[in-house]
């Protein structure tokens, strides 16, 4: 099978070739994984999503460091190719999606049936590949940790990225007043169309002044929940907008700068600070992940949320896919697609 192999830590945007400088190569003859237990299921991957965590993992800057060489990749969708004798919930041909620590940037992947989710009929299989990690992160953060309620004010930083777009959609689905921050006209236009109540173009506007003006005009005292995948200066500025009793969701540090949140101010203002490492819920709170993904797939089938696929690539173009993320050219998600309909998927999405 074809698979993307990380043979050394390095730049995932570099050319995919056999030179010693390249961190990634495409293998055309990697062994197809075999069923390893009675409840194992082999999935023929249709599409697999790129996340910023995948980028960091290949560069060696992620908290989890798999031994080299490894196949990167986390969330994916596809069809069941083979099942073990103990499998009861899936059959060959079923449309499924899931996530893994590594291994989805390949034509086939094996998972236990307990880790797979049926993709509802009518849902786009390519879009479903981008649901688990980005939308799962935002759903666990907003619905389970912050317990966001209708009428509360949600501020989403980095709102045009994969997790940002998902946070805006989930916030609106939960009935919140959503303020979105992004850079550039195209991203602002998209977020407005998505239903955000106020969008700030951080490349042109003073973020805090713009948000304060909106809060005053809508008769809101401040922000109740801060969703922050960015970090850095923007986090520091956003703290000035928070209400007493506000909740801060630390999702990531796309800016490259880990922010400092003064403990004395958090004490006086009774803030709750949530660190959100979504993947660890699989170990410590697996039921939360299961319930979350089932609800997201239900919302997707009902049209309450929709995954925006910004760009699609083949496995041989993986370095360009990573470059799109690095250069912040993405609105929503980037995916790698497999199969004979790859070109069709790209033009349609």
PDB file of N, CA, C and O in Angstrom, residues 266-294:
ATOM      1  N   UNK A 266      -6.570  35.921  38.076  1.00  0.00           N
ATOM      2  CA  UNK A 266      -7.496  34.792  37.999  1.00  0.00           C
ATOM      3  C   UNK A 266      -8.199  34.586  39.334  1.00  0.00           C
ATOM      4  O   UNK A 266      -9.395  34.271  39.386  1.00  0.00           O
ATOM      5  N   UNK A 267      -7.462  34.784  40.423  1.00  0.00           N
ATOM      6  CA  UNK A 267      -8.043  34.646  41.762  1.00  0.00           C
ATOM      7  C   UNK A 267      -9.106  35.718  42.009  1.00  0.00           C
ATOM      8  O   UNK A 267     -10.242  35.417  42.390  1.00  0.00           O
ATOM      9  N   UNK A 268      -8.724  36.963  41.795  1.00  0.00           N
ATOM     10  CA  UNK A 268      -9.633  38.079  42.083  1.00  0.00           C
ATOM     11  C   UNK A 268     -10.887  38.009  41.220  1.00  0.00           C
ATOM     12  O   UNK A 268     -12.002  38.305  41.685  1.00  0.00           O
ATOM     13  N   UNK A 269     -10.731  37.609  39.962  1.00  0.00           N
ATOM     14  CA  UNK A 269     -11.873  37.578  39.049  1.00  0.00           C
ATOM     15  C   UNK A 269     -12.557  36.211  38.966  1.00  0.00           C
ATOM     16  O   UNK A 269     -13.470  36.012  38.173  1.00  0.00           O
ATOM     17  N   UNK A 270     -12.092  35.279  39.800  1.00  0.00           N
ATOM     18  CA  UNK A 270     -12.709  33.954  39.860  1.00  0.00           C
ATOM     19  C   UNK A 270     -12.757  33.249  38.502  1.00  0.00           C
ATOM     20  O   UNK A 270     -13.740  32.597  38.153  1.00  0.00           O
ATOM     21  N   UNK A 271     -11.681  33.384  37.745  1.00  0.00           N
ATOM     22  CA  UNK A 271     -11.605  32.698  36.446  1.00  0.00           C
ATOM     23  C   UNK A 271     -11.320  31.212  36.647  1.00  0.00           C
ATOM     24  O   UNK A 271     -10.639  30.805  37.598  1.00  0.00           O
ATOM     25  N   UNK A 272     -11.821  30.418  35.744  1.00  0.00           N
ATOM     26  CA  UNK A 272     -11.477  28.996  35.687  1.00  0.00           C
ATOM     27  C   UNK A 272     -10.659  28.774  34.425  1.00  0.00           C
ATOM     28  O   UNK A 272     -11.096  29.140  33.335  1.00  0.00           O
ATOM     29  N   UNK A 273      -9.480  28.174  34.565  1.00  0.00           N
ATOM     30  CA  UNK A 273      -8.588  27.942  33.431  1.00  0.00           C
ATOM     31  C   UNK A 273      -8.547  26.443  33.137  1.00  0.00           C
ATOM     32  O   UNK A 273      -8.165  25.642  33.992  1.00  0.00           O
ATOM     33  N   UNK A 274      -8.979  26.073  31.941  1.00  0.00           N
ATOM     34  CA  UNK A 274      -9.001  24.675  31.534  1.00  0.00           C
ATOM     35  C   UNK A 274      -7.875  24.395  30.543  1.00  0.00           C
ATOM     36  O   UNK A 274      -7.816  25.011  29.484  1.00  0.00           O
ATOM     37  N   UNK A 275      -6.995  23.478  30.855  1.00  0.00           N
ATOM     38  CA  UNK A 275      -6.077  22.962  29.853  1.00  0.00           C
ATOM     39  C   UNK A 275      -6.798  21.852  29.099  1.00  0.00           C
ATOM     40  O   UNK A 275      -7.400  20.970  29.719  1.00  0.00           O
ATOM     41  N   UNK A 276      -6.778  21.888  27.780  1.00  0.00           N
ATOM     42  CA  UNK A 276      -7.554  20.915  27.011  1.00  0.00           C
ATOM     43  C   UNK A 276      -6.637  20.161  26.052  1.00  0.00           C
ATOM     44  O   UNK A 276      -6.327  20.648  24.962  1.00  0.00           O
ATOM     45  N   UNK A 277      -6.208  18.975  26.475  1.00  0.00           N
ATOM     46  CA  UNK A 277      -5.469  18.071  25.585  1.00  0.00           C
ATOM     47  C   UNK A 277      -6.444  16.960  25.222  1.00  0.00           C
ATOM     48  O   UNK A 277      -6.624  15.996  25.959  1.00  0.00           O
ATOM     49  N   UNK A 278      -7.082  17.116  24.078  1.00  0.00           N
ATOM     50  CA  UNK A 278      -8.195  16.256  23.681  1.00  0.00           C
ATOM     51  C   UNK A 278      -7.799  14.780  23.625  1.00  0.00           C
ATOM     52  O   UNK A 278      -8.535  13.903  24.086  1.00  0.00           O
ATOM     53  N   UNK A 279      -6.637  14.479  23.072  1.00  0.00           N
ATOM     54  CA  UNK A 279      -6.236  13.097  22.864  1.00  0.00           C
ATOM     55  C   UNK A 279      -6.141  12.285  24.140  1.00  0.00           C
ATOM     56  O   UNK A 279      -6.412  11.077  24.147  1.00  0.00           O
ATOM     57  N   UNK A 280      -5.784  12.921  25.255  1.00  0.00           N
ATOM     58  CA  UNK A 280      -5.623  12.177  26.507  1.00  0.00           C
ATOM     59  C   UNK A 280      -6.958  11.711  27.082  1.00  0.00           C
ATOM     60  O   UNK A 280      -6.983  10.846  27.962  1.00  0.00           O
ATOM     61  N   UNK A 281      -8.064  12.267  26.585  1.00  0.00           N
ATOM     62  CA  UNK A 281      -9.377  11.798  27.049  1.00  0.00           C
ATOM     63  C   UNK A 281      -9.603  10.332  26.669  1.00  0.00           C
ATOM     64  O   UNK A 281     -10.389   9.632  27.308  1.00  0.00           O
ATOM     65  N   UNK A 282      -8.918   9.886  25.619  1.00  0.00           N
ATOM     66  CA  UNK A 282      -9.060   8.481  25.197  1.00  0.00           C
ATOM     67  C   UNK A 282      -8.584   7.547  26.297  1.00  0.00           C
ATOM     68  O   UNK A 282      -9.075   6.419  26.443  1.00  0.00           O
ATOM     69  N   UNK A 283      -7.626   8.002  27.105  1.00  0.00           N
ATOM     70  CA  UNK A 283      -7.088   7.197  28.207  1.00  0.00           C
ATOM     71  C   UNK A 283      -7.884   7.425  29.485  1.00  0.00           C
ATOM     72  O   UNK A 283      -8.283   6.476  30.167  1.00  0.00           O
ATOM     73  N   UNK A 284      -8.147   8.695  29.804  1.00  0.00           N
ATOM     74  CA  UNK A 284      -8.721   9.029  31.107  1.00  0.00           C
ATOM     75  C   UNK A 284     -10.246   9.186  31.115  1.00  0.00           C
ATOM     76  O   UNK A 284     -10.881   8.950  32.137  1.00  0.00           O
ATOM     77  N   UNK A 285     -10.817   9.619  29.973  1.00  0.00           N
ATOM     78  CA  UNK A 285     -12.267   9.819  29.903  1.00  0.00           C
ATOM     79  C   UNK A 285     -12.794   9.319  28.556  1.00  0.00           C
ATOM     80  O   UNK A 285     -13.361  10.096  27.780  1.00  0.00           O
ATOM     81  N   UNK A 286     -12.627   8.030  28.256  1.00  0.00           N
ATOM     82  CA  UNK A 286     -13.024   7.533  26.926  1.00  0.00           C
ATOM     83  C   UNK A 286     -14.517   7.696  26.647  1.00  0.00           C
ATOM     84  O   UNK A 286     -14.910   7.909  25.506  1.00  0.00           O
ATOM     85  N   UNK A 287     -15.344   7.622  27.679  1.00  0.00           N
ATOM     86  CA  UNK A 287     -16.784   7.764  27.464  1.00  0.00           C
ATOM     87  C   UNK A 287     -17.144   9.176  27.004  1.00  0.00           C
ATOM     88  O   UNK A 287     -18.075   9.370  26.212  1.00  0.00           O
ATOM     89  N   UNK A 288     -16.404  10.166  27.502  1.00  0.00           N
ATOM     90  CA  UNK A 288     -16.636  11.549  27.077  1.00  0.00           C
ATOM     91  C   UNK A 288     -16.385  11.685  25.580  1.00  0.00           C
ATOM     92  O   UNK A 288     -17.178  12.295  24.852  1.00  0.00           O
ATOM     93  N   UNK A 289     -15.277  11.094  25.086  1.00  0.00           N
ATOM     94  CA  UNK A 289     -14.970  11.153  23.657  1.00  0.00           C
ATOM     95  C   UNK A 289     -16.039  10.444  22.841  1.00  0.00           C
ATOM     96  O   UNK A 289     -16.482  10.936  21.803  1.00  0.00           O
ATOM     97  N   UNK A 290     -16.456   9.288  23.305  1.00  0.00           N
ATOM     98  CA  UNK A 290     -17.456   8.512  22.583  1.00  0.00           C
ATOM     99  C   UNK A 290     -18.765   9.288  22.455  1.00  0.00           C
ATOM    100  O   UNK A 290     -19.329   9.407  21.363  1.00  0.00           O
ATOM    101  N   UNK A 291     -19.241   9.821  23.573  1.00  0.00           N
ATOM    102  CA  UNK A 291     -20.499  10.584  23.558  1.00  0.00           C
ATOM    103  C   UNK A 291     -20.375  11.835  22.700  1.00  0.00           C
ATOM    104  O   UNK A 291     -21.305  12.214  21.981  1.00  0.00           O
ATOM    105  N   UNK A 292     -19.210  12.487  22.785  1.00  0.00           N
ATOM    106  CA  UNK A 292     -18.974  13.711  22.030  1.00  0.00           C
ATOM    107  C   UNK A 292     -19.027  13.458  20.524  1.00  0.00           C
ATOM    108  O   UNK A 292     -19.726  14.166  19.782  1.00  0.00           O
ATOM    109  N   UNK A 293     -18.309  12.435  20.059  1.00  0.00           N
ATOM    110  CA  UNK A 293     -18.259  12.165  18.622  1.00  0.00           C
ATOM    111  C   UNK A 293     -19.608  11.688  18.093  1.00  0.00           C
ATOM    112  O   UNK A 293     -19.999  12.023  16.966  1.00  0.00           O
ATOM    113  N   UNK A 294     -20.334  10.942  18.883  1.00  0.00           N
ATOM    114  CA  UNK A 294     -21.668  10.504  18.458  1.00  0.00           C
ATOM    115  C   UNK A 294     -22.603  11.703  18.288  1.00  0.00           C
ATOM    116  O   UNK A 294     -23.394  11.768  17.337  1.00  0.00           O
TER     117      UNK A 294
END
